[in-house]
Amino acid sequence: MLLTTLFSLPTTMALDVDDEGRMLVLYDGTGTRQVNEVAPDGSWRALTDLGDTCRGARFVPGSSRVVIEHDTGGDERGQLSMLDLEEPGLPTLTPLVHDSEYIHHLVDARAGRVLYTTNRRNGVDFDLVARDLATGRETVLYDKGGWVMGVNPSPDDKWVVLAKASTPANSMQLLLVETSSRTITELTPEDAHNDQGAVAWLPDSSAFLVSTNADRDRMALRRYDVVDAAWSDVLVDDARDLAGWPSPDGEHLLVAVLEDGEVALALHRLEDGSLVAPLDLPAGGVAALSMATPDPIWSSDGSFAAITYNSPVTPPTVYRFVPGGELAAVRPVEVPVELNHPESLRVPSFDGEQVPVFVFRPTAADLGSTVVHVHGGPEGAALRMWSPIISALAGEGHTVIVPNVRGSAGYGKRWYTLDDRQLRLDSVKDLAAINAWLPTIGGDPKRAALWGGSYGGYMVLAGVAFQPDLWAAGVDIVGIASLVTFLENTSDYRRTMREREYGYLATEREFLESASPLSRVDDIRAPLFVIHGANDPRVPLSEAEQITEALTKRGVPCQLLVYPDEGHGLAKLKNRLDAYPQAFSFLREHLIP
């Protein structure tokens, strides 16, 4: 079937580039994402063959070694190992930093040392650690608390910029750490409603660029000069989000522009920010500004950049971009079927707000049915990205609606704050507005289903619970059934950050219970198909188990699939090819007369 064909197409994602022009990429042609080396001549070599997914890798400069981050069964507790490229065949992985109880996230590799973050001190806060590869001695560079989610060391290693989750929802605080003294400078207030994106240092370590919406609605590209301790604007667009990555030779600046789910890249002059030329990537896709798509990675001499691009019709593919020269896919993938880009429309909601939606028309005989595919987050975004599920649903004959309900990123700070805390159910009301709008595009509101993962799974359950007359079926993947039990049972390090978005157990428990689908379980009539990983560190398996048990007792059809070797979603091809065809059959059963 089409779903099997699309899921079986291999994807590549860029991880690192070394001084010789070699690349490290993640490649999933074996069924899980593994690290591969791509030589300057284009030849490939597999470096890992683990039963689980690899999460990252870096070359160690001045050596033949590579450091790898990997986890077990999707538990997201990253462990660090080393391999030697001079070893013939498949190199042996040697443990570097291993403790299966805690997370070790690879930040970077410098000559003779590795930087990583870890929550091993107390299971909650993340420290920044530098490990000397010759002696094994470790130096803690930051241990002042919080979830450190981004780390960017300066080229001269004198400074590190930390992005730490701060008090308001979807906000990050920037800290500057002087590595020799460990002196910390707060670059933005801890309580400010600022989101901070990609950080990139200038080659001489005098300043860095950051994508930020501090004091504005959209993400602008700003500069911080270390000596002067001064901020200045580099590029600002009041209607679109921006980010940028300077080349190490000081000549160029790659600029990403996000507009309505599409990310375009252009080459600018670093000196004055002026445009050189847009990159000739296929239109209608994503090349940065997404957790699912790595940032561009420059070679050390600035001669080329490794760019990961994907679109609704193109699997994630690494391109090699030479300024003023070629832009070529490292390993092109032929998509053997005709796929469509979506239409971009707006849906009027209950309060006059306009909900952005992407509409994927059926590529097979139109069945007259609709699947509303809701992204996770909640402060995530639906982008114009590769999705075998969405394309295969359209290939089945369903119309697929992909909304960016209020609370979604990519449409400004005002939009993503409209579902915070007590406003949570306003985003669910957007689903009802979409259902009511379906006849305007030829859809039948009575033959519409919800599909979503993670927070999207919460939206599926909330839709069928709070709007029981509207939805014919739901597919819930690693979703939240109760905001209370979710916050009580999620990983300790995640609870504080999630409470700032949903509400605090100590003070807002009554509201959290009222906004939980489980509190309205007796109203649910739509059949459900539920998928969960047993090792999920974000949304515990108990969320799936309790909604399934409650519906089964009431005689509402509810099927639960649990995968013992998965975490927050299905990472392994074999499990995807088991679960998703069953979910498609479920939808056919309940949407097609």
Coordinates of C-alpha atoms in Angstrom, one line a residue:
M1 CA 0.0 0.0 0.0
L2 CA 1.0 3.7 -0.4
L3 CA 1.7 4.1 3.3
T4 CA 4.3 1.3 3.2
T5 CA 5.9 2.7 0.1
L6 CA 6.3 6.2 1.6
F7 CA 7.5 5.0 5.0
S8 CA 10.1 2.8 3.3
L9 CA 11.7 5.8 1.5
P10 CA 15.0 6.6 3.2
T11 CA 15.7 10.0 4.7
T12 CA 19.0 11.8 5.6
M13 CA 19.7 14.6 8.0
A14 CA 22.9 16.5 8.4
L15 CA 24.8 16.4 11.8
D16 CA 28.3 17.7 11.3
V17 CA 31.0 18.7 8.9
D18 CA 34.8 18.3 9.5
D19 CA 37.8 20.3 8.3
E20 CA 38.3 17.9 5.4
G21 CA 34.7 18.4 4.1
R22 CA 33.4 15.0 5.4
M23 CA 29.8 15.0 6.7
L24 CA 28.1 13.0 9.4
V25 CA 24.4 12.3 8.5
L26 CA 21.6 10.4 10.1
Y27 CA 20.3 7.8 7.6
D28 CA 17.3 5.5 8.2
G29 CA 17.5 3.2 5.2
T30 CA 18.0 0.3 7.7
G31 CA 14.8 1.0 9.5
T32 CA 16.2 3.1 12.3
R33 CA 18.3 6.3 12.1
Q34 CA 22.0 5.5 12.1
V35 CA 25.1 7.6 11.7
N36 CA 26.8 7.5 8.3
E37 CA 29.9 9.3 7.0
V38 CA 29.8 11.0 3.6
A39 CA 33.2 11.6 2.1
P40 CA 34.0 14.7 0.0
D41 CA 33.9 12.4 -3.1
G42 CA 30.3 11.4 -2.2
S43 CA 31.1 7.9 -1.0
W44 CA 29.2 6.6 2.0
R45 CA 30.2 4.6 5.1
A46 CA 27.9 3.3 7.8
L47 CA 29.3 4.1 11.3
T48 CA 26.6 2.6 13.5
D49 CA 24.3 -0.3 13.3
L50 CA 22.4 -0.2 16.6
G51 CA 19.0 -1.7 17.3
D52 CA 17.8 1.8 18.5
T53 CA 17.9 5.2 17.0
C54 CA 21.0 7.4 17.1
R55 CA 20.3 10.9 18.3
G56 CA 23.4 12.8 17.2
A57 CA 27.1 12.7 16.3
R58 CA 30.1 15.1 16.1
F59 CA 33.6 14.8 14.7
V60 CA 36.3 15.3 17.3
P61 CA 38.6 17.9 15.6
G62 CA 42.3 17.0 15.1
S63 CA 41.6 13.3 15.4
S64 CA 40.0 10.3 13.7
R65 CA 37.3 10.0 16.3
V66 CA 33.5 10.6 16.4
V67 CA 31.3 10.9 19.4
I68 CA 27.8 9.4 19.1
E69 CA 24.6 10.0 21.2
H70 CA 22.2 7.2 21.4
D71 CA 19.4 5.9 23.6
T72 CA 17.6 2.7 24.4
G73 CA 14.0 1.8 23.3
G74 CA 13.1 5.5 22.8
D75 CA 13.6 6.4 26.4
E76 CA 15.4 9.6 25.4
R77 CA 18.1 9.1 28.0
G78 CA 21.0 9.8 25.7
Q79 CA 24.3 8.0 26.3
L80 CA 27.6 9.0 24.7
S81 CA 30.0 6.7 22.9
M82 CA 33.2 7.0 20.8
L83 CA 34.3 5.4 17.6
D84 CA 37.5 5.6 15.5
L85 CA 37.2 6.2 11.8
E86 CA 40.5 4.5 11.2
E87 CA 39.1 1.1 12.3
P88 CA 38.1 -0.8 9.2
G89 CA 34.5 -1.9 8.6
L90 CA 31.9 -1.0 11.1
P91 CA 33.8 0.8 13.9
T92 CA 33.4 -0.4 17.5
L93 CA 31.4 1.9 19.8
T94 CA 33.3 2.5 23.1
P95 CA 31.4 4.0 26.0
L96 CA 32.4 7.5 26.9
V97 CA 29.6 8.8 29.2
H98 CA 27.1 6.1 30.2
D99 CA 24.6 6.1 33.0
S100 CA 21.3 4.7 31.9
E101 CA 19.3 6.5 34.7
Y102 CA 20.1 10.0 33.3
I103 CA 20.2 12.0 30.1
H104 CA 23.5 13.0 28.5
H105 CA 22.9 15.3 25.5
L106 CA 25.8 15.9 23.1
V107 CA 26.4 19.6 22.6
D108 CA 29.7 19.8 20.6
A109 CA 33.1 18.3 20.2
R110 CA 36.3 20.4 20.3
A111 CA 39.9 19.4 20.0
G112 CA 40.5 17.0 22.9
R113 CA 37.2 17.5 24.7
V114 CA 33.4 17.0 24.4
L115 CA 30.7 19.2 25.7
Y116 CA 27.4 17.8 26.9
T117 CA 24.5 18.6 29.2
T118 CA 23.2 16.1 31.8
N119 CA 20.5 15.9 34.5
R120 CA 22.5 13.4 36.6
R121 CA 23.0 15.8 39.5
N122 CA 19.4 15.6 40.7
G123 CA 17.3 14.2 37.8
V124 CA 15.7 17.6 37.1
D125 CA 18.2 20.4 36.4
F126 CA 20.6 20.2 33.4
D127 CA 24.3 21.0 33.9
L128 CA 26.8 21.8 31.2
V129 CA 29.9 19.6 31.4
A130 CA 33.2 19.6 29.5
R131 CA 35.0 16.2 29.4
D132 CA 38.7 16.0 28.6
L133 CA 39.2 13.1 26.2
A134 CA 42.8 12.4 27.2
T135 CA 42.3 12.3 31.0
G136 CA 38.6 11.7 31.5
R137 CA 38.5 14.8 33.8
E138 CA 35.2 16.6 33.8
T139 CA 34.7 20.3 34.4
V140 CA 31.2 21.6 35.2
L141 CA 30.7 24.9 33.3
Y142 CA 27.2 25.6 34.5
D143 CA 25.1 24.1 37.3
K144 CA 22.8 26.8 38.4
G145 CA 19.6 25.0 37.6
G146 CA 16.9 24.9 35.0
W147 CA 16.4 23.0 31.8
V148 CA 19.2 24.1 29.5
M149 CA 17.9 23.4 26.0
G150 CA 20.5 25.1 23.8
V151 CA 24.2 25.5 24.2
N152 CA 26.5 27.4 21.8
P153 CA 30.2 27.7 22.6
S154 CA 32.2 30.5 20.9
P155 CA 34.9 29.6 18.3
D156 CA 37.6 30.6 20.8
D157 CA 36.0 28.6 23.6
K158 CA 36.0 31.6 25.9
W159 CA 32.2 31.9 26.0
V160 CA 29.1 29.8 26.0
V161 CA 25.6 31.0 25.3
L162 CA 22.9 29.0 27.1
A163 CA 19.2 29.0 26.3
K164 CA 17.3 27.9 29.4
A165 CA 13.5 27.4 29.8
S166 CA 12.2 30.4 31.7
T167 CA 9.0 31.2 33.6
P168 CA 6.4 32.2 31.0
A169 CA 5.1 29.5 28.6
N170 CA 7.1 29.0 25.4
S171 CA 9.9 31.3 26.6
M172 CA 13.6 31.0 26.8
Q173 CA 16.3 32.9 28.8
L174 CA 19.7 33.6 27.3
L175 CA 22.7 33.3 29.6
L176 CA 26.4 34.1 28.7
V177 CA 29.0 32.0 30.6
E178 CA 32.6 32.9 30.7
T179 CA 34.3 29.5 30.6
S180 CA 37.4 30.2 32.7
S181 CA 35.7 31.9 35.6
R182 CA 32.2 30.4 35.1
T183 CA 30.8 33.9 35.4
I184 CA 27.2 34.1 34.3
T185 CA 25.6 37.1 32.6
E186 CA 21.9 37.3 32.2
L187 CA 21.3 38.5 28.6
T188 CA 17.6 38.4 28.8
P189 CA 15.3 38.5 31.9
E190 CA 14.2 35.2 33.4
D191 CA 10.5 36.3 33.5
A192 CA 10.4 37.9 30.0
H193 CA 8.0 36.5 27.5
N194 CA 10.7 35.9 24.9
D195 CA 11.4 32.9 22.7
Q196 CA 14.9 32.4 21.5
G197 CA 15.8 30.3 18.5
A198 CA 19.0 29.6 16.6
V199 CA 22.2 31.0 18.1
A200 CA 25.3 31.4 15.9
W201 CA 28.7 33.0 16.8
L202 CA 30.6 35.2 14.5
P203 CA 34.0 33.7 13.4
D204 CA 36.1 36.0 15.7
S205 CA 34.0 35.3 18.8
S206 CA 33.2 39.0 19.2
A207 CA 29.5 38.6 18.9
F208 CA 26.7 36.1 18.2
L209 CA 23.5 36.2 16.2
V210 CA 20.2 34.9 17.6
S211 CA 16.7 34.5 16.4
T212 CA 14.4 36.1 19.0
N213 CA 11.0 37.7 19.5
A214 CA 12.1 39.9 22.4
D215 CA 10.0 43.0 22.4
R216 CA 8.2 42.1 19.2
D217 CA 5.7 39.6 17.8
R218 CA 7.9 37.8 15.2
M219 CA 11.3 36.2 15.4
A220 CA 13.9 38.7 14.3
L221 CA 17.7 38.2 13.7
R222 CA 19.6 40.2 16.4
R223 CA 23.2 40.6 17.3
Y224 CA 24.9 40.7 20.7
D225 CA 28.4 42.2 21.0
V226 CA 30.2 40.7 23.9
V227 CA 32.7 43.5 24.7
D228 CA 30.1 46.3 24.4
A229 CA 27.3 44.1 26.0
A230 CA 25.0 45.7 23.4
W231 CA 22.1 44.4 21.3
S232 CA 21.4 45.5 17.8
D233 CA 19.0 44.4 15.0
V234 CA 20.5 42.6 12.0
L235 CA 17.3 41.7 10.0
V236 CA 13.7 42.3 11.0
D237 CA 10.5 41.4 9.3
D238 CA 7.2 42.2 11.1
A239 CA 5.3 39.5 9.1
R240 CA 7.7 36.6 9.1
D241 CA 10.1 34.7 11.4
L242 CA 13.9 35.0 10.7
A243 CA 17.0 33.1 11.7
G244 CA 20.6 33.2 10.4
W245 CA 23.9 31.3 10.4
P246 CA 27.2 33.2 9.5
S247 CA 29.9 31.4 7.6
P248 CA 33.2 30.7 9.4
D249 CA 35.1 32.7 6.8
G250 CA 33.2 35.8 7.7
E251 CA 31.9 36.4 4.2
H252 CA 28.3 35.1 4.2
L253 CA 25.2 34.7 6.2
L254 CA 22.5 32.0 5.5
V255 CA 19.1 33.5 6.3
A256 CA 16.0 31.4 6.9
V257 CA 12.5 33.0 6.4
L258 CA 9.4 31.2 7.8
E259 CA 6.1 32.2 6.3
D260 CA 2.9 30.2 6.6
G261 CA 4.7 26.9 7.2
E262 CA 7.3 27.3 4.5
V263 CA 10.9 28.0 5.1
A264 CA 13.1 29.6 2.4
L265 CA 16.8 30.1 2.6
A266 CA 18.8 33.0 1.1
L267 CA 22.5 34.0 1.0
H268 CA 23.3 37.4 2.5
R269 CA 26.6 39.3 3.0
L270 CA 27.6 39.0 6.6
E271 CA 29.2 42.5 6.6
D272 CA 26.0 44.5 6.0
G273 CA 23.2 41.9 5.8
S274 CA 22.5 42.7 2.1
L275 CA 21.0 39.9 -0.1
V276 CA 23.3 38.0 -2.4
A277 CA 20.8 35.5 -3.8
P278 CA 18.0 33.1 -2.7
L279 CA 19.0 29.4 -2.6
D280 CA 17.5 27.4 -5.4
L281 CA 15.8 24.8 -3.2
P282 CA 12.5 23.4 -4.4
A283 CA 9.6 25.7 -3.3
G284 CA 7.1 24.8 -0.7
G285 CA 9.3 23.1 1.9
V286 CA 11.3 23.4 5.0
A287 CA 15.1 23.9 5.3
A288 CA 15.5 25.0 9.0
L289 CA 13.6 26.5 11.9
S290 CA 12.1 23.1 13.0
M291 CA 13.1 20.6 15.6
A292 CA 12.6 17.9 12.9
T293 CA 15.0 19.7 10.5
P294 CA 18.6 20.5 11.6
D295 CA 20.0 23.9 11.1
P296 CA 22.4 24.5 8.2
I297 CA 26.0 23.5 9.1
W298 CA 28.9 25.4 7.5
S299 CA 32.3 23.8 6.7
S300 CA 35.1 25.2 8.8
D301 CA 36.5 27.2 5.8
G302 CA 33.1 28.5 4.7
S303 CA 33.4 26.8 1.3
F304 CA 30.1 24.9 1.6
A305 CA 27.1 24.3 3.9
A306 CA 25.2 21.1 4.6
I307 CA 21.5 21.8 4.4
T308 CA 18.7 19.4 5.3
Y309 CA 15.6 20.1 3.2
N310 CA 12.2 18.4 3.0
S311 CA 8.7 19.1 1.7
P312 CA 5.3 17.4 1.4
V313 CA 6.6 15.7 -1.7
T314 CA 10.3 15.3 -0.8
P315 CA 11.7 13.2 2.0
P316 CA 14.4 14.8 4.3
T317 CA 17.5 15.1 2.1
V318 CA 20.9 16.6 2.7
Y319 CA 22.0 19.1 0.2
R320 CA 25.6 20.4 -0.3
F321 CA 25.5 24.1 -1.0
V322 CA 28.5 26.0 -2.4
P323 CA 28.1 29.8 -2.3
G324 CA 28.1 31.1 -5.9
G325 CA 28.1 27.5 -7.1
E326 CA 26.2 24.2 -7.0
L327 CA 23.4 23.0 -4.8
A328 CA 23.3 19.3 -5.0
A329 CA 21.5 16.5 -3.0
V330 CA 24.0 14.2 -1.3
R331 CA 21.8 11.2 -2.0
P332 CA 18.6 12.0 -3.9
V333 CA 15.5 9.9 -3.3
E334 CA 13.1 9.1 -6.1
V335 CA 9.5 9.3 -4.9
P336 CA 7.7 6.7 -7.0
V337 CA 4.2 8.2 -6.6
E338 CA 2.6 11.5 -7.4
L339 CA 2.1 13.6 -4.2
N340 CA 0.5 17.0 -3.8
H341 CA 1.4 20.2 -2.0
P342 CA -1.4 21.6 0.2
E343 CA -3.6 24.6 -0.3
S344 CA -3.2 27.3 2.5
L345 CA -6.6 28.5 3.8
R346 CA -8.0 30.3 6.9
V347 CA -10.9 29.1 9.0
P348 CA -13.0 31.6 11.0
S349 CA -13.2 30.5 14.6
F350 CA -15.7 31.2 17.4
D351 CA -14.2 34.6 18.4
G352 CA -13.4 35.9 15.0
E353 CA -9.8 34.6 14.9
Q354 CA -8.6 33.0 11.7
V355 CA -7.1 29.5 12.0
P356 CA -4.4 28.8 9.4
V357 CA -4.9 25.4 7.8
F358 CA -3.2 23.3 5.1
V359 CA -5.6 21.3 3.0
F360 CA -4.4 18.2 1.3
R361 CA -6.8 17.1 -1.4
P362 CA -7.3 13.4 -2.1
T363 CA -4.9 11.9 -4.6
A364 CA -7.2 8.9 -5.1
A365 CA -10.9 8.7 -5.6
D366 CA -12.5 11.2 -3.2
L367 CA -14.2 9.3 -0.4
G368 CA -15.9 12.4 0.9
S369 CA -14.3 11.9 4.3
T370 CA -12.0 14.2 6.2
V371 CA -9.1 13.6 8.6
V372 CA -8.0 16.6 10.8
H373 CA -4.3 16.0 11.6
V374 CA -3.3 18.0 14.7
H375 CA 0.4 18.7 15.5
G376 CA 2.0 18.2 18.9
G377 CA 3.6 20.8 21.1
P378 CA 1.4 22.5 22.0
E379 CA 3.7 25.4 21.0
G380 CA 4.9 23.4 18.0
A381 CA 3.7 24.0 14.4
A382 CA 2.5 22.2 11.4
L383 CA 5.0 23.0 8.6
R384 CA 5.1 22.1 4.9
M385 CA 7.1 19.0 5.7
W386 CA 7.4 15.4 4.7
S387 CA 4.7 13.3 6.3
P388 CA 4.1 9.8 4.9
I389 CA 0.9 9.6 7.1
I390 CA -0.7 12.8 5.7
S391 CA 0.3 11.9 2.1
A392 CA -1.0 8.3 2.5
L393 CA -4.3 9.5 4.0
A394 CA -4.8 11.7 1.0
G395 CA -3.8 8.7 -1.1
E396 CA -6.6 6.7 0.5
G397 CA -9.1 9.3 -0.7
H398 CA -9.5 11.4 2.5
T399 CA -9.3 15.1 2.5
V400 CA -6.6 16.0 5.1
I401 CA -6.8 19.2 7.1
V402 CA -3.6 20.2 8.9
P403 CA -4.4 23.1 11.2
N404 CA -2.2 25.5 13.2
V405 CA -4.7 26.1 16.0
R406 CA -4.2 28.9 18.4
G407 CA -1.1 28.1 20.5
S408 CA 0.9 27.1 17.5
A409 CA 4.3 28.7 16.7
G410 CA 5.1 30.3 13.3
Y411 CA 2.4 32.9 13.3
G412 CA 3.7 35.3 16.0
K413 CA 3.9 35.5 19.7
R414 CA 0.3 36.7 20.1
W415 CA -1.0 33.6 18.3
Y416 CA 1.0 31.1 20.3
T417 CA -0.1 32.6 23.7
L418 CA -3.8 32.3 22.9
D419 CA -4.1 28.8 24.5
D420 CA -2.0 29.3 27.6
R421 CA -3.2 27.9 30.9
Q422 CA -6.9 28.9 31.4
L423 CA -7.3 29.4 27.6
R424 CA -6.5 25.8 26.9
L425 CA -10.0 24.8 25.7
D426 CA -10.1 27.7 23.2
S427 CA -7.7 25.7 21.0
V428 CA -10.2 22.8 21.2
K429 CA -12.9 25.2 20.0
D430 CA -10.9 25.8 16.9
L431 CA -11.4 22.1 16.1
A432 CA -15.2 22.7 16.2
A433 CA -14.8 25.7 13.9
I434 CA -12.9 23.5 11.4
N435 CA -15.7 20.9 11.5
A436 CA -18.3 23.5 10.9
W437 CA -16.3 24.9 8.0
L438 CA -15.9 21.6 6.1
P439 CA -18.9 22.1 3.8
T440 CA -17.2 25.2 2.3
I441 CA -14.6 22.9 0.8
G442 CA -17.0 20.0 0.0
G443 CA -16.4 18.0 3.2
D444 CA -19.0 16.2 5.2
P445 CA -18.8 17.2 8.9
K446 CA -20.4 13.9 9.9
R447 CA -17.6 11.9 8.3
A448 CA -14.7 13.6 9.9
A449 CA -12.0 12.1 12.2
L450 CA -9.3 13.5 14.4
W451 CA -5.6 12.3 14.2
G452 CA -2.8 13.6 16.4
G453 CA 0.3 12.7 18.4
S454 CA 1.5 13.9 21.8
Y455 CA -0.3 17.2 22.4
G456 CA -2.1 16.5 19.2
G457 CA -3.2 13.3 20.9
Y458 CA -4.6 15.4 23.7
M459 CA -6.5 17.4 21.1
V460 CA -7.9 14.2 19.6
L461 CA -9.2 13.1 23.0
A462 CA -10.4 16.6 23.9
G463 CA -12.3 16.8 20.6
V464 CA -14.2 13.6 21.0
A465 CA -14.8 14.4 24.7
F466 CA -15.9 18.0 24.5
Q467 CA -17.5 17.8 21.1
P468 CA -19.0 14.3 21.0
D469 CA -21.5 15.1 18.3
L470 CA -18.9 16.3 15.8
W471 CA -16.3 13.6 15.3
A472 CA -16.8 10.1 13.8
A473 CA -13.5 8.6 15.1
G474 CA -10.1 9.5 16.6
V475 CA -6.5 8.2 16.3
D476 CA -4.6 9.1 19.4
I477 CA -0.8 8.6 19.4
V478 CA 1.0 9.1 22.7
G479 CA -1.7 11.5 23.8
I480 CA -2.6 13.1 27.1
A481 CA -5.9 11.8 28.7
S482 CA -5.7 13.8 31.9
L483 CA -3.6 16.9 32.4
V484 CA -3.4 16.1 36.1
T485 CA -2.1 12.6 35.9
F486 CA 0.2 13.6 33.0
L487 CA 1.8 16.3 35.1
E488 CA 2.0 14.0 38.1
N489 CA 3.7 11.1 36.2
T490 CA 5.7 12.7 33.4
S491 CA 9.5 12.8 33.9
D492 CA 10.6 15.1 36.7
Y493 CA 12.7 17.3 34.4
R494 CA 9.8 17.9 32.2
R495 CA 7.1 18.8 34.8
T496 CA 8.2 22.4 35.5
M497 CA 8.3 23.3 31.9
R498 CA 5.0 21.7 31.1
E499 CA 3.2 23.3 34.1
R500 CA 4.1 26.8 32.8
E501 CA 2.1 25.9 29.7
Y502 CA -0.8 23.9 31.0
G503 CA -1.2 25.2 34.6
Y504 CA 0.3 24.3 38.0
L505 CA -0.9 21.3 40.0
A506 CA -0.5 23.1 43.3
T507 CA -2.8 26.1 42.4
E508 CA -4.7 25.1 39.2
R509 CA -5.7 21.5 39.8
E510 CA -9.4 22.1 39.5
F511 CA -9.0 23.8 36.1
L512 CA -6.6 21.1 34.9
E513 CA -9.1 18.4 35.8
S514 CA -11.9 20.3 34.0
A515 CA -9.8 20.6 30.8
S516 CA -8.9 16.9 30.8
P517 CA -10.7 14.6 28.3
L518 CA -10.8 11.9 31.0
S519 CA -13.2 14.2 33.1
R520 CA -15.7 14.0 30.2
V521 CA -15.1 10.3 29.3
D522 CA -18.7 9.5 29.8
D523 CA -19.6 11.8 26.9
I524 CA -17.2 10.1 24.4
R525 CA -19.0 8.1 21.7
A526 CA -16.5 8.1 18.9
P527 CA -14.4 5.0 18.5
L528 CA -10.7 5.4 19.2
F529 CA -7.5 3.9 18.0
V530 CA -4.6 4.4 20.5
I531 CA -0.9 3.9 19.9
H532 CA 1.7 4.3 22.6
G533 CA 5.4 3.4 23.4
A534 CA 6.0 1.6 26.7
N535 CA 9.2 3.7 27.3
D536 CA 7.7 7.2 26.7
P537 CA 9.4 9.6 29.1
R538 CA 7.1 12.5 28.2
V539 CA 3.6 11.1 28.2
P540 CA 3.5 8.0 30.3
L541 CA 1.8 4.8 29.0
S542 CA -0.7 5.1 31.8
E543 CA -2.4 8.0 29.9
A544 CA -3.3 5.5 27.1
E545 CA -4.2 2.8 29.5
Q546 CA -6.6 4.8 31.5
I547 CA -8.6 6.2 28.6
T548 CA -8.7 2.8 27.0
E549 CA -9.9 1.2 30.2
A550 CA -12.6 3.8 30.8
L551 CA -14.0 3.6 27.2
T552 CA -13.9 -0.2 27.2
K553 CA -16.0 -0.3 30.4
R554 CA -18.6 1.8 28.7
G555 CA -18.6 -0.3 25.5
V556 CA -17.1 2.4 23.3
P557 CA -14.8 0.7 20.7
C558 CA -11.2 1.5 21.7
Q559 CA -8.1 -0.4 20.5
L560 CA -4.7 0.1 22.2
L561 CA -1.4 -0.9 20.6
V562 CA 1.6 -0.7 22.9
Y563 CA 5.2 -1.1 21.6
P564 CA 7.7 -2.3 24.2
D565 CA 10.7 -0.9 22.3
E566 CA 9.4 2.6 21.6
G567 CA 9.1 5.9 23.5
H568 CA 7.3 9.1 22.5
G569 CA 6.2 8.0 19.1
L570 CA 7.2 5.2 16.7
A571 CA 10.8 5.6 15.6
K572 CA 11.3 2.1 14.1
L573 CA 10.1 1.2 10.6
K574 CA 8.9 -2.2 11.6
N575 CA 6.6 -0.8 14.2
R576 CA 5.3 2.0 11.9
L577 CA 4.5 -0.6 9.3
D578 CA 2.6 -2.6 12.0
A579 CA 0.7 0.2 13.7
Y580 CA -0.3 2.7 10.9
P581 CA -1.9 0.3 8.4
Q582 CA -4.1 -0.9 11.3
A583 CA -5.0 2.8 12.0
F584 CA -5.8 3.3 8.3
S585 CA -8.1 0.3 8.4
F586 CA -9.8 1.7 11.5
L587 CA -10.5 4.9 9.7
R588 CA -11.9 3.2 6.6
E589 CA -14.2 1.2 8.9
H590 CA -15.6 4.2 10.6
L591 CA -15.5 6.9 7.9
I592 CA -16.6 5.0 4.8
P593 CA -20.3 4.0 4.6

